[in-house]
Coordinates of C-alpha atoms and ligand atoms in Angstrom, one line a residue:
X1 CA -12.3 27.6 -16.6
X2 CA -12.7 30.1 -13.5
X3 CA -13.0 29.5 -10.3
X4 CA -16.4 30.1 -10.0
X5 CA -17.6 26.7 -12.1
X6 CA -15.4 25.0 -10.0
X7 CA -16.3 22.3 -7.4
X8 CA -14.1 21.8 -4.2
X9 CA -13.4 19.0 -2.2
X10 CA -11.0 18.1 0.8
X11 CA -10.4 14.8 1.0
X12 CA -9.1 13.3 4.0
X13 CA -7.7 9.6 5.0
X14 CA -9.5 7.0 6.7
X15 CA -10.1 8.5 10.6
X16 CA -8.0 11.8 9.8
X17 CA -11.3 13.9 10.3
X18 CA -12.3 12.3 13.4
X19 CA -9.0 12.8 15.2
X20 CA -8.7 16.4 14.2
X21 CA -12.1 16.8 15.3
X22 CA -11.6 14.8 18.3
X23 CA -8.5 16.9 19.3
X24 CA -10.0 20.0 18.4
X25 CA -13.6 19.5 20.3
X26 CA -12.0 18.0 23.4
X27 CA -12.1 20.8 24.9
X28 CA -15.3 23.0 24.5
X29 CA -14.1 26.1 26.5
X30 CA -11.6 26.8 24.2
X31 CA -11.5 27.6 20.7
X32 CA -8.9 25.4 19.1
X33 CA -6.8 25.9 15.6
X34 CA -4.9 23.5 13.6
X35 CA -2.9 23.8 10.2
X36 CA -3.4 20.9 7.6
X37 CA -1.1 20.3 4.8
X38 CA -2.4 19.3 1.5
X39 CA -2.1 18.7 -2.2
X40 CA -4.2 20.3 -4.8
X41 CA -5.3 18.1 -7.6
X42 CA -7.3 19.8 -10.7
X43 CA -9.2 17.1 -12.9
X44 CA -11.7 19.2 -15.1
X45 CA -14.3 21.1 -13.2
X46 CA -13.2 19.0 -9.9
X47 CA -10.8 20.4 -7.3
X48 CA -9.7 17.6 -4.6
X49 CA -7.6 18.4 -1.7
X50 CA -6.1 15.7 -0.7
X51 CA -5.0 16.1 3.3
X52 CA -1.7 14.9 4.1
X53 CA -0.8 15.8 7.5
X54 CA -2.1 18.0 10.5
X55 CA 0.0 20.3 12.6
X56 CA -1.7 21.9 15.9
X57 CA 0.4 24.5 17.9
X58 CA 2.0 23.7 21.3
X59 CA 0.8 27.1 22.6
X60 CA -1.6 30.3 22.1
X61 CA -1.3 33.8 22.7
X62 CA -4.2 33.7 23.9
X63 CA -7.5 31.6 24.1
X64 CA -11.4 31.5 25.1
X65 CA -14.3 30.1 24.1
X66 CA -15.1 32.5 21.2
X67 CA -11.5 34.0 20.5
X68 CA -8.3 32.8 19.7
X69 CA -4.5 34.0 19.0
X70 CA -2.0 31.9 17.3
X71 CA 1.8 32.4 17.8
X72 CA 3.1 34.0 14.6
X73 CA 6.2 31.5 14.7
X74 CA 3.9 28.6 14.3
X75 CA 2.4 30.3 11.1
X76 CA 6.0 30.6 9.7
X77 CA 7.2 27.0 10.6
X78 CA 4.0 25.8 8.9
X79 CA 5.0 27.8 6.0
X80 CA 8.4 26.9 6.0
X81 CA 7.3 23.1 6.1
X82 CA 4.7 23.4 3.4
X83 CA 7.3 25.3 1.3
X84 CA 9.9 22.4 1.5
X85 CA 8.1 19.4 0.9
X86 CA 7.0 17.9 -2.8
X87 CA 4.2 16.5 -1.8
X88 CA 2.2 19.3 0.0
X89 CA 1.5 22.7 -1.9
X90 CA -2.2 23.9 0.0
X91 CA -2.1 25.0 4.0
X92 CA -5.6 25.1 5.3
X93 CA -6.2 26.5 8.6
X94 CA -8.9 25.1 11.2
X95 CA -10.6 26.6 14.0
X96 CA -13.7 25.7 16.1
X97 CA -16.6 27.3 17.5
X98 CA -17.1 25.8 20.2
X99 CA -20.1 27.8 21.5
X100 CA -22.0 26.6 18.5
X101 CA -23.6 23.2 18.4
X102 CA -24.2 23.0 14.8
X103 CA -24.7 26.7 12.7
X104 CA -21.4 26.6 11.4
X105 CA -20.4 29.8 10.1
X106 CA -17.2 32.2 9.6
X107 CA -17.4 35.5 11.7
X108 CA -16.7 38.8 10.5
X109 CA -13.3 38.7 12.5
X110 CA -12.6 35.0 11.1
X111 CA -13.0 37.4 7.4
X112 CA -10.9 39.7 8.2
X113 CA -7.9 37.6 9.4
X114 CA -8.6 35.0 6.3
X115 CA -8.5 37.7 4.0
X116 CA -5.7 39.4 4.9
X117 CA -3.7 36.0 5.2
X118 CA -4.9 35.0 2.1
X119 CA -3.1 38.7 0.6
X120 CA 0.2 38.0 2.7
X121 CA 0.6 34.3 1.1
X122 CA -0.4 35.7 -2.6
X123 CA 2.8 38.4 -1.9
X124 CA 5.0 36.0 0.1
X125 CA 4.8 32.4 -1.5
X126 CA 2.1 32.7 -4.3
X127 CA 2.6 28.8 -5.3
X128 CA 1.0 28.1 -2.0
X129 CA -2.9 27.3 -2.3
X130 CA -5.0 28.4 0.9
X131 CA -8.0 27.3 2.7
X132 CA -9.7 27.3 5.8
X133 CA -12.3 25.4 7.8
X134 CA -13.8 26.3 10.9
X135 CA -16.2 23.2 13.3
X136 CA -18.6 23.4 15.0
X137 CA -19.4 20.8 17.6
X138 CA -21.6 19.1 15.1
X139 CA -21.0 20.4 11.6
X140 CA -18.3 22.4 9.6
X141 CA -17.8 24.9 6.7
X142 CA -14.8 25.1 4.5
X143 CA -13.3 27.7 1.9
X144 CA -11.1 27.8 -0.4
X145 CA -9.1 31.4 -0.5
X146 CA -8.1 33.4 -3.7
X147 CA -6.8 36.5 -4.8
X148 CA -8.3 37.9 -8.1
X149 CA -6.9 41.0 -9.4
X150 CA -6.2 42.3 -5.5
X151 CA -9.4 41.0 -4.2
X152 CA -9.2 38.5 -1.8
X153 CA -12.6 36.5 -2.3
X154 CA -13.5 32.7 -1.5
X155 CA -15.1 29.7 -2.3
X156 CA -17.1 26.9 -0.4
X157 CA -15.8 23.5 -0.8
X158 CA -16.7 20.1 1.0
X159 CA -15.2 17.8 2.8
X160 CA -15.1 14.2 2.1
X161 CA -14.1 11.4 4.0
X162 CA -13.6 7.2 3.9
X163 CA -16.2 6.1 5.9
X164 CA -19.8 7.8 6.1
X165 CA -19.6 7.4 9.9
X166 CA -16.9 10.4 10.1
X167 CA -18.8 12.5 7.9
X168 CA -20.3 16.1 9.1
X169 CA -22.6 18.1 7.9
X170 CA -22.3 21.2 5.8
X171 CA -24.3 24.1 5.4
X172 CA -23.0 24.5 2.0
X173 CA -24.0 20.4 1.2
X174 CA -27.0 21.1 -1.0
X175 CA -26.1 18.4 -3.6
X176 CA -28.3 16.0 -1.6
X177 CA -30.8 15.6 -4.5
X178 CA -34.2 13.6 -4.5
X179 CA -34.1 11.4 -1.7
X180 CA -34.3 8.4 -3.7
X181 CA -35.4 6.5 -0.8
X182 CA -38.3 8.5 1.0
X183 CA -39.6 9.3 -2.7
X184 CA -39.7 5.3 -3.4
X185 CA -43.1 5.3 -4.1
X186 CA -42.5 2.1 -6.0
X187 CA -41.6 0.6 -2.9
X188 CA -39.1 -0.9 -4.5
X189 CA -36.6 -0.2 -1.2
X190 CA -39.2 -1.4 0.8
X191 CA -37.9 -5.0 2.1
X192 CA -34.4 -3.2 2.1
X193 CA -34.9 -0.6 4.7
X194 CA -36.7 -3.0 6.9
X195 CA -33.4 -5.3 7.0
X196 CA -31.0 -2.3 6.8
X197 CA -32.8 0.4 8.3
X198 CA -34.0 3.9 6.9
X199 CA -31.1 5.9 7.6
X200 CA -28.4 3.1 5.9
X201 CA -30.6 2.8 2.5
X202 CA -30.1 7.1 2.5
X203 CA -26.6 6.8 2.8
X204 CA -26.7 4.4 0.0
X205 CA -29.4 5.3 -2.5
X206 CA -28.5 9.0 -2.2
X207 CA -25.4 10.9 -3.5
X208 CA -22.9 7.6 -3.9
X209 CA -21.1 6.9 -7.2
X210 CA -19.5 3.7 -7.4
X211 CA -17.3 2.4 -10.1
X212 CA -17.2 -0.5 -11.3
X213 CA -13.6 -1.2 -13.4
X214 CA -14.1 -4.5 -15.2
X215 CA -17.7 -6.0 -15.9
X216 CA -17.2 -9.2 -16.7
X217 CA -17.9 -12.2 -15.0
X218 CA -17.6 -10.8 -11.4
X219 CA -18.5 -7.1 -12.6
X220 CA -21.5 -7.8 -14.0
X221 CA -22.7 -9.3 -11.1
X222 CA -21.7 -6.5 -8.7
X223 CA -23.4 -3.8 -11.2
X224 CA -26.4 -6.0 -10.7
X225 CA -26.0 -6.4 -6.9
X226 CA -25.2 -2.2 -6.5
X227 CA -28.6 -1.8 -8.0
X228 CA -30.9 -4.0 -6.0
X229 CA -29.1 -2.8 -2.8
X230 CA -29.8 0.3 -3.9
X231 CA -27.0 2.7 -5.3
X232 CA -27.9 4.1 -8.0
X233 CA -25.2 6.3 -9.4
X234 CA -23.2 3.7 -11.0
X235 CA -20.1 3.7 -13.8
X236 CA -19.2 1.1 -15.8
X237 CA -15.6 1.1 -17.2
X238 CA -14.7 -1.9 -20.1
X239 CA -13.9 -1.9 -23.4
X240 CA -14.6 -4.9 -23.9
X241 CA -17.2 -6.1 -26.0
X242 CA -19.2 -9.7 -25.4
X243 CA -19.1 -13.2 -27.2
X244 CA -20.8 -15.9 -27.1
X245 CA -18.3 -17.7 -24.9
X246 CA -19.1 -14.8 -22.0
X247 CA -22.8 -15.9 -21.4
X248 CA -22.5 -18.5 -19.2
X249 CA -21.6 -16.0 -16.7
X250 CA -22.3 -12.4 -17.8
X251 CA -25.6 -10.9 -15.8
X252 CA -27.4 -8.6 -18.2
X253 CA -25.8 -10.0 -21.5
X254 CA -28.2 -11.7 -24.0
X255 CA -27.7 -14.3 -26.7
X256 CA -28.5 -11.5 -29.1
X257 CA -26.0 -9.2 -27.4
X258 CA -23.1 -11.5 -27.5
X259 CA -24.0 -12.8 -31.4
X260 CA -23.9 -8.8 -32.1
X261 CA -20.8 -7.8 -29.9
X262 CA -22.1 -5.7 -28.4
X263 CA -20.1 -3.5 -25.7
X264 CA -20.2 -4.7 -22.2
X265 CA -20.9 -1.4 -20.5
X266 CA -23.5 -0.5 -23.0
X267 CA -25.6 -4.1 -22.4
X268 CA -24.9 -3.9 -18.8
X269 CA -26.3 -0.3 -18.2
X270 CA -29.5 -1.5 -20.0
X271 CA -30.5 -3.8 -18.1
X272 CA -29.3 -2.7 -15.0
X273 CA -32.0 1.0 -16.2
X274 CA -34.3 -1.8 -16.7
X275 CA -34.2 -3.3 -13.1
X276 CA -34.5 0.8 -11.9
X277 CA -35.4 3.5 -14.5
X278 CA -34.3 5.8 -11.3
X279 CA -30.6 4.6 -11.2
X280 CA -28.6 6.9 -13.1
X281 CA -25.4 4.5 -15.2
X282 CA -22.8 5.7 -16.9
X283 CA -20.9 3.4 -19.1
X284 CA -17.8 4.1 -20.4
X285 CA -16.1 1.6 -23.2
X286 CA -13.0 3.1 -22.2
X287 CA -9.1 1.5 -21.3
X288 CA -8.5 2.6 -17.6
X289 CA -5.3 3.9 -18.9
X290 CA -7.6 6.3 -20.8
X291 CA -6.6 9.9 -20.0
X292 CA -10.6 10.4 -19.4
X293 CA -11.1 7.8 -17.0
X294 CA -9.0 9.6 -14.2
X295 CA -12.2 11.8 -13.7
X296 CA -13.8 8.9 -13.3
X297 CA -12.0 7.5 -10.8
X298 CA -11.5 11.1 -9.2
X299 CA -15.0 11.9 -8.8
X300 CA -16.3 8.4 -7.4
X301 CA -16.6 7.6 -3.8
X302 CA -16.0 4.1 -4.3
X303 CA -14.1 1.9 -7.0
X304 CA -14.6 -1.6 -7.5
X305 CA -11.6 -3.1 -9.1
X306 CA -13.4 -6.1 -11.0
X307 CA -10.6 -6.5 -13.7
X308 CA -8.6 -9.3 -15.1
X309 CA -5.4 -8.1 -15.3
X310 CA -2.5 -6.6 -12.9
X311 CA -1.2 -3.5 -15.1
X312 CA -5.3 -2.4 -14.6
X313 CA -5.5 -3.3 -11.1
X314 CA -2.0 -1.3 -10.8
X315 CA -3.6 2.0 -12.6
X316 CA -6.5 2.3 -10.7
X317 CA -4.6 1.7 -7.6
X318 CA -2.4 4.2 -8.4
X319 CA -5.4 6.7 -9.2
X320 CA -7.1 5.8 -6.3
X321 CA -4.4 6.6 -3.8
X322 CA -3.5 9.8 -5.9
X323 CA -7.2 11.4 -5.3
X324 CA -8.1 9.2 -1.8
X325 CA -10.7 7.0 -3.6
X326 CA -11.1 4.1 -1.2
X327 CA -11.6 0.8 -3.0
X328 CA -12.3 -3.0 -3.1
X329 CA -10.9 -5.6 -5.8
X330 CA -12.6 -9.0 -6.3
X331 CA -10.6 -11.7 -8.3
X332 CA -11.3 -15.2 -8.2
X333 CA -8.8 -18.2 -9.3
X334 CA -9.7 -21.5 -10.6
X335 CA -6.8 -24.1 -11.8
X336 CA -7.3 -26.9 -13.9
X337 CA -4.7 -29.5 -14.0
X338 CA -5.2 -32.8 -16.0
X339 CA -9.1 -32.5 -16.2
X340 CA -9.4 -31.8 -12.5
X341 CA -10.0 -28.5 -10.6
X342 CA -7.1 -28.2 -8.2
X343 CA -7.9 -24.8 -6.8
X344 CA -11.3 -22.8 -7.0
X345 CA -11.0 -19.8 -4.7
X346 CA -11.0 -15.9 -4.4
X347 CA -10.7 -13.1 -2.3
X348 CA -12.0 -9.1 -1.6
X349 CA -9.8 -6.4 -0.7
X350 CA -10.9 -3.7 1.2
X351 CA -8.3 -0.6 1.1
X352 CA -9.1 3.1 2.3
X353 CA -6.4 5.4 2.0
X354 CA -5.0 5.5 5.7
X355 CA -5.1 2.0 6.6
X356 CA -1.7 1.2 5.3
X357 CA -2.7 -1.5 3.5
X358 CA -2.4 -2.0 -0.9
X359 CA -2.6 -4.3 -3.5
X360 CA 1.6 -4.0 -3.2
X361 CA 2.6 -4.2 -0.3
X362 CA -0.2 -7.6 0.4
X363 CA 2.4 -8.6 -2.7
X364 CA -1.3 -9.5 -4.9
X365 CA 1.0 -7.2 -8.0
X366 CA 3.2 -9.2 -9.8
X367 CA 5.2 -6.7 -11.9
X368 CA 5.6 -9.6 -15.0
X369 CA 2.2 -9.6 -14.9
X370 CA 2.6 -5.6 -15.3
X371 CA 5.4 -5.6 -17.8
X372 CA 3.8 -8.1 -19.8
X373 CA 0.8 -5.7 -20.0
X374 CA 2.5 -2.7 -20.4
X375 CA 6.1 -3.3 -21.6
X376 CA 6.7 -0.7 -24.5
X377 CA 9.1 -3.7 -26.2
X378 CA 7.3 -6.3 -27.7
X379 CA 10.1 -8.3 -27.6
X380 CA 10.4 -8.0 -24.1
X381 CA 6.2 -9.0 -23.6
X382 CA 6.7 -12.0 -25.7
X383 CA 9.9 -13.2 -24.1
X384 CA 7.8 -13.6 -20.1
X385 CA 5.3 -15.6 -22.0
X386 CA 7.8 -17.7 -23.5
X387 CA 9.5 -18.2 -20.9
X388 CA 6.5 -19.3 -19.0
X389 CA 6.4 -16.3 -16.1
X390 CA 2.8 -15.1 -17.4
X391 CA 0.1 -16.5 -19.7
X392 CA -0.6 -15.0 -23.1
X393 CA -3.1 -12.4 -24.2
X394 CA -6.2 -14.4 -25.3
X395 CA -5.8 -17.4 -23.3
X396 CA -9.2 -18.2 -22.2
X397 CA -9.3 -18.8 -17.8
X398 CA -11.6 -21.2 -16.7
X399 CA -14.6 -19.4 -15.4
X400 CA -18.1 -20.5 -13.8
X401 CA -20.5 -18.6 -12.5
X402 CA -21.3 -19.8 -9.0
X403 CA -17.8 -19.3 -8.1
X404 CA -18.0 -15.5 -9.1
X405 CA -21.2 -15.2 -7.4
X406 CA -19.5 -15.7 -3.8
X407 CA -16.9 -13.0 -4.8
X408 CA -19.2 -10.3 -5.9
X409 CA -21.5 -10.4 -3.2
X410 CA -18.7 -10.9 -0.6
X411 CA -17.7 -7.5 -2.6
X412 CA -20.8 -5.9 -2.4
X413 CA -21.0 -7.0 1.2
X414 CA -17.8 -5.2 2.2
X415 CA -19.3 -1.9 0.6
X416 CA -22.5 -1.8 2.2
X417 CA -21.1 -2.9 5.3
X418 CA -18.9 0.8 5.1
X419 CA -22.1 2.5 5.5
X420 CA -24.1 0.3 7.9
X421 CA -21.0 -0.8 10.1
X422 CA -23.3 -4.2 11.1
X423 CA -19.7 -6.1 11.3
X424 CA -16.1 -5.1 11.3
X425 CA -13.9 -4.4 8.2
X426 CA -12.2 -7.6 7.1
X427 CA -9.1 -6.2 5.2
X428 CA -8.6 -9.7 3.0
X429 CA -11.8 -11.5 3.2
X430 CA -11.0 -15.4 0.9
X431 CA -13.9 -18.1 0.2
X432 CA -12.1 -20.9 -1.1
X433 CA -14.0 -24.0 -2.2
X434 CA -11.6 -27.0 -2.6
X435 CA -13.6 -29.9 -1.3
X436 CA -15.1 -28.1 1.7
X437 CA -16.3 -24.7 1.1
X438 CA -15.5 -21.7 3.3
X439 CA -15.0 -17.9 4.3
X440 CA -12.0 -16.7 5.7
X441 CA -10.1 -13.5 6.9
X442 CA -6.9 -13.6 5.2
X443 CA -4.5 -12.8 8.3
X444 CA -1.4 -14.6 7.4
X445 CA -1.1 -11.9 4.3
X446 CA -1.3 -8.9 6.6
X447 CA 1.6 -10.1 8.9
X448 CA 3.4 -11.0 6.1
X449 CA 2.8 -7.4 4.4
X450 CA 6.0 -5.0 3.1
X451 CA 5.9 -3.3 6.2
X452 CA 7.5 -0.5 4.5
X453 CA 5.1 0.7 1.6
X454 CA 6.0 3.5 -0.1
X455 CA 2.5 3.4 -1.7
X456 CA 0.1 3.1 1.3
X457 CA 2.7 4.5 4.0
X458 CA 1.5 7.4 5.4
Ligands
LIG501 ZN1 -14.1 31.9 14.0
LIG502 ZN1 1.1 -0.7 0.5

């Protein structure tokens, strides 16, 4: 594949774009420059950056508001750091406008140095990738820097980020689409945009894939949820495929679905197309240790970890911190002992890449669970469920709907509350219903964390 197919993103951790901005635009007088280190990741026609640290220089040669010389030494310790470390092999550079408000563009001068840096890092350390990005005070443009057979040319690539509220705009942002909201002649967003407001249901209705991992009891639910709030790129990942035993709690699924076992995904995207032909749902009856589901996790903007089992909640983490795919899980527990229902509970997880926060360290993996799941020796799966340390494949949980109901909309809550901001994020959010029903943040868990992560830990 060339470059030119290609589709370019920097991807950068929860707040990591506002404090570069922030330290950058602090002062308008002067332009300001900054190196970020990052880690190229190619999946298909998709080119993430992921950002994993900023360096800024202590001094300039010199500085105004619309010119700026950076000491050559902090070039070459930037260098010399990117070219030591495993997990960094991309140095973009940054510089502001500041004279501009929101026209962000690259100057002729801005080409000249670009190009001939890109030239002196193709000669000097070719396995170093090379961008650049220059802000305005309102917007950005970024470019990604190669050298084809001596040319140096480049290409435009976007900037993503965990929260909509540190997002900026970019000239080059065309993908924006129909403006599924504007457009609803239907009125079918109507009711929504008077609760949320007009500017909320365009974040959500425009340009926002969510996966959905698992769609099943809670799954199904939150597919059906995502559409009547109004997303409407959806993907549904499950290979499953539905019995009888699954309709007393699977949204979508028909008697005549289940009698024909049918697949999950393939139901589920019916009728969630049937609730709004606009919605555009993928479903793929695919294992998430699938080799083609990494795009799938790559290219979303949220996952929603609605799965059953700890190996699949430990892959998708795993995928999701290797791309910066924020993302919530939603599990629910109900125990039976002797007849009576002892415990009827659940939680959502909320974890952006930057908040130091994972399905590990809150200690919500148990790695029997994993082995049991993954464990190349059979032998070795059987003996944890022998022993009693996990439950066997094909034991049937107890399951009711109401129970899942709380979870996936306290799920879907959590999401849409990333792009309206109405409340504040609640890391571990638990509704427990064990003779008095309830919702409650989950505090004693974060104190209790692995305070050092090497999964989340920054
Ligand atoms: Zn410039
Ligand atoms: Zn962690």
């Amino acid at each position: 594949m060339t470059t030119r197919n290609r589709r370019f993103e920097i991807r950068f951790a929860n707040q990591a774009l506002a404090n570069l901005r922030g330290r950058l635009l602090r002062d308008l007088s002067n332009e300001y420059f900054a190196c970020l280190l990052a880690k190229r990741h190619d999946i298909g026609e998709l080119v993430i950056f992921t950002v994993v640290e900023a360096l800024y220089p202590t001094w300039y040669r010199s500085q105004s508001a619309a010119h700026l010389q950076v000491d050559k030494r902090f070039m070459e310790q930037v260098l010399i750091e990117a070219d030591s470390r495993f997990d960094v092999d991309t140095v973009f550079d940054v510089h502001t406008h500041p004279f501009s408000e929101s026209n962000a563009w690259f100057s002729g001068g801005d080409d000249n140095d670009e190009s001939t840096f890109a030239h002196y890092l193709y000669n000097t350390a070719p396995e170093l990738n090379y961008g650049s990005i220059v802000f305005t005070r309102s917007a950005y443009k970024a470019r990604i820097w190669d050298v084809d057979r001596g040319r140096a040319c480049h290409y435009p690539a976007l900037i993503k980020t965990q929260k909509p509220s540190e997002r900026v705009p970019s000239p080059d942002d065309s993908s924006s689409g129909e403006d599924l909201v504007t457009n609803d002649i239907n009125g079918m967003f109507h009711r929504s945009v008077l609760a949320l407001g007009l500017e909320n249901m365009r974040l959500i209705a425009n340009n926002q894939k969510i996966t959905i991992a698992g769609v099943g009891g809670i799954g199904s639910i939150i597919g059906e949820h995502l559409i009547h709030m109004g997303f409407s790129q959806i993907n549904l990942i499950d290979f499953d495929t539905l019995e009888l035993s699954n309709l007393n709690r699977i949204v979508g699924a028909t008697y005549k679905d289940a009698r024909g076992k049918r697949l999950k995904v393939e139901a589920i995207k019916e009728s969630l197309e049937k609730i709004n032909p606009k919605a555009c749902v993928n479903a793929y009856p695919i294992s998430v240790f699938d080799e083609s589901a990494r795009h799938v996790f790559a290219s979303s903007d949220w996952i929603i970890i609605a799965t059953d089992n700890h190996a699949s909640r430990y892959r998708i983490q795993e995928l999701a911190f290797e791309y910066y795919v924020p993302f919530i899980t939603a599990g629910v527990n109900i125990t039976v002992d002797e007849g009576q229902i002892v415990d009827m509970s659940g939680e959502v997880i909320l974890v952006r890449m930057g908040d130091n926060i994972c399905l590990t360290c809150l200690k919500r993996l148990s790695y029997n669970e994993i082995a049991k799941d993954l464990h190349p020796d059979g032998a070795v799966r059987n003996g944890l469920v022998q022993k009693g340390y996990v439950s066997g494949h094909g034991v049937k949980e107890p399951a009711v709907k109401t129970l899942n109901t709380h979870i996936a909309t306290m799920a879907v809550d959590t999401l849409v509350n990333q792009y309206t901001e109405r409340c504040a994020d609640v890391p571990i959010l638990v509704y427990e219903d064990n003779g008095f029903p309830m919702i409650y943040e989950d505090k004693a868990s974060l104190r209790n964390k692995n305070a050092e992560c090497i999964i989340c830990g920054m």
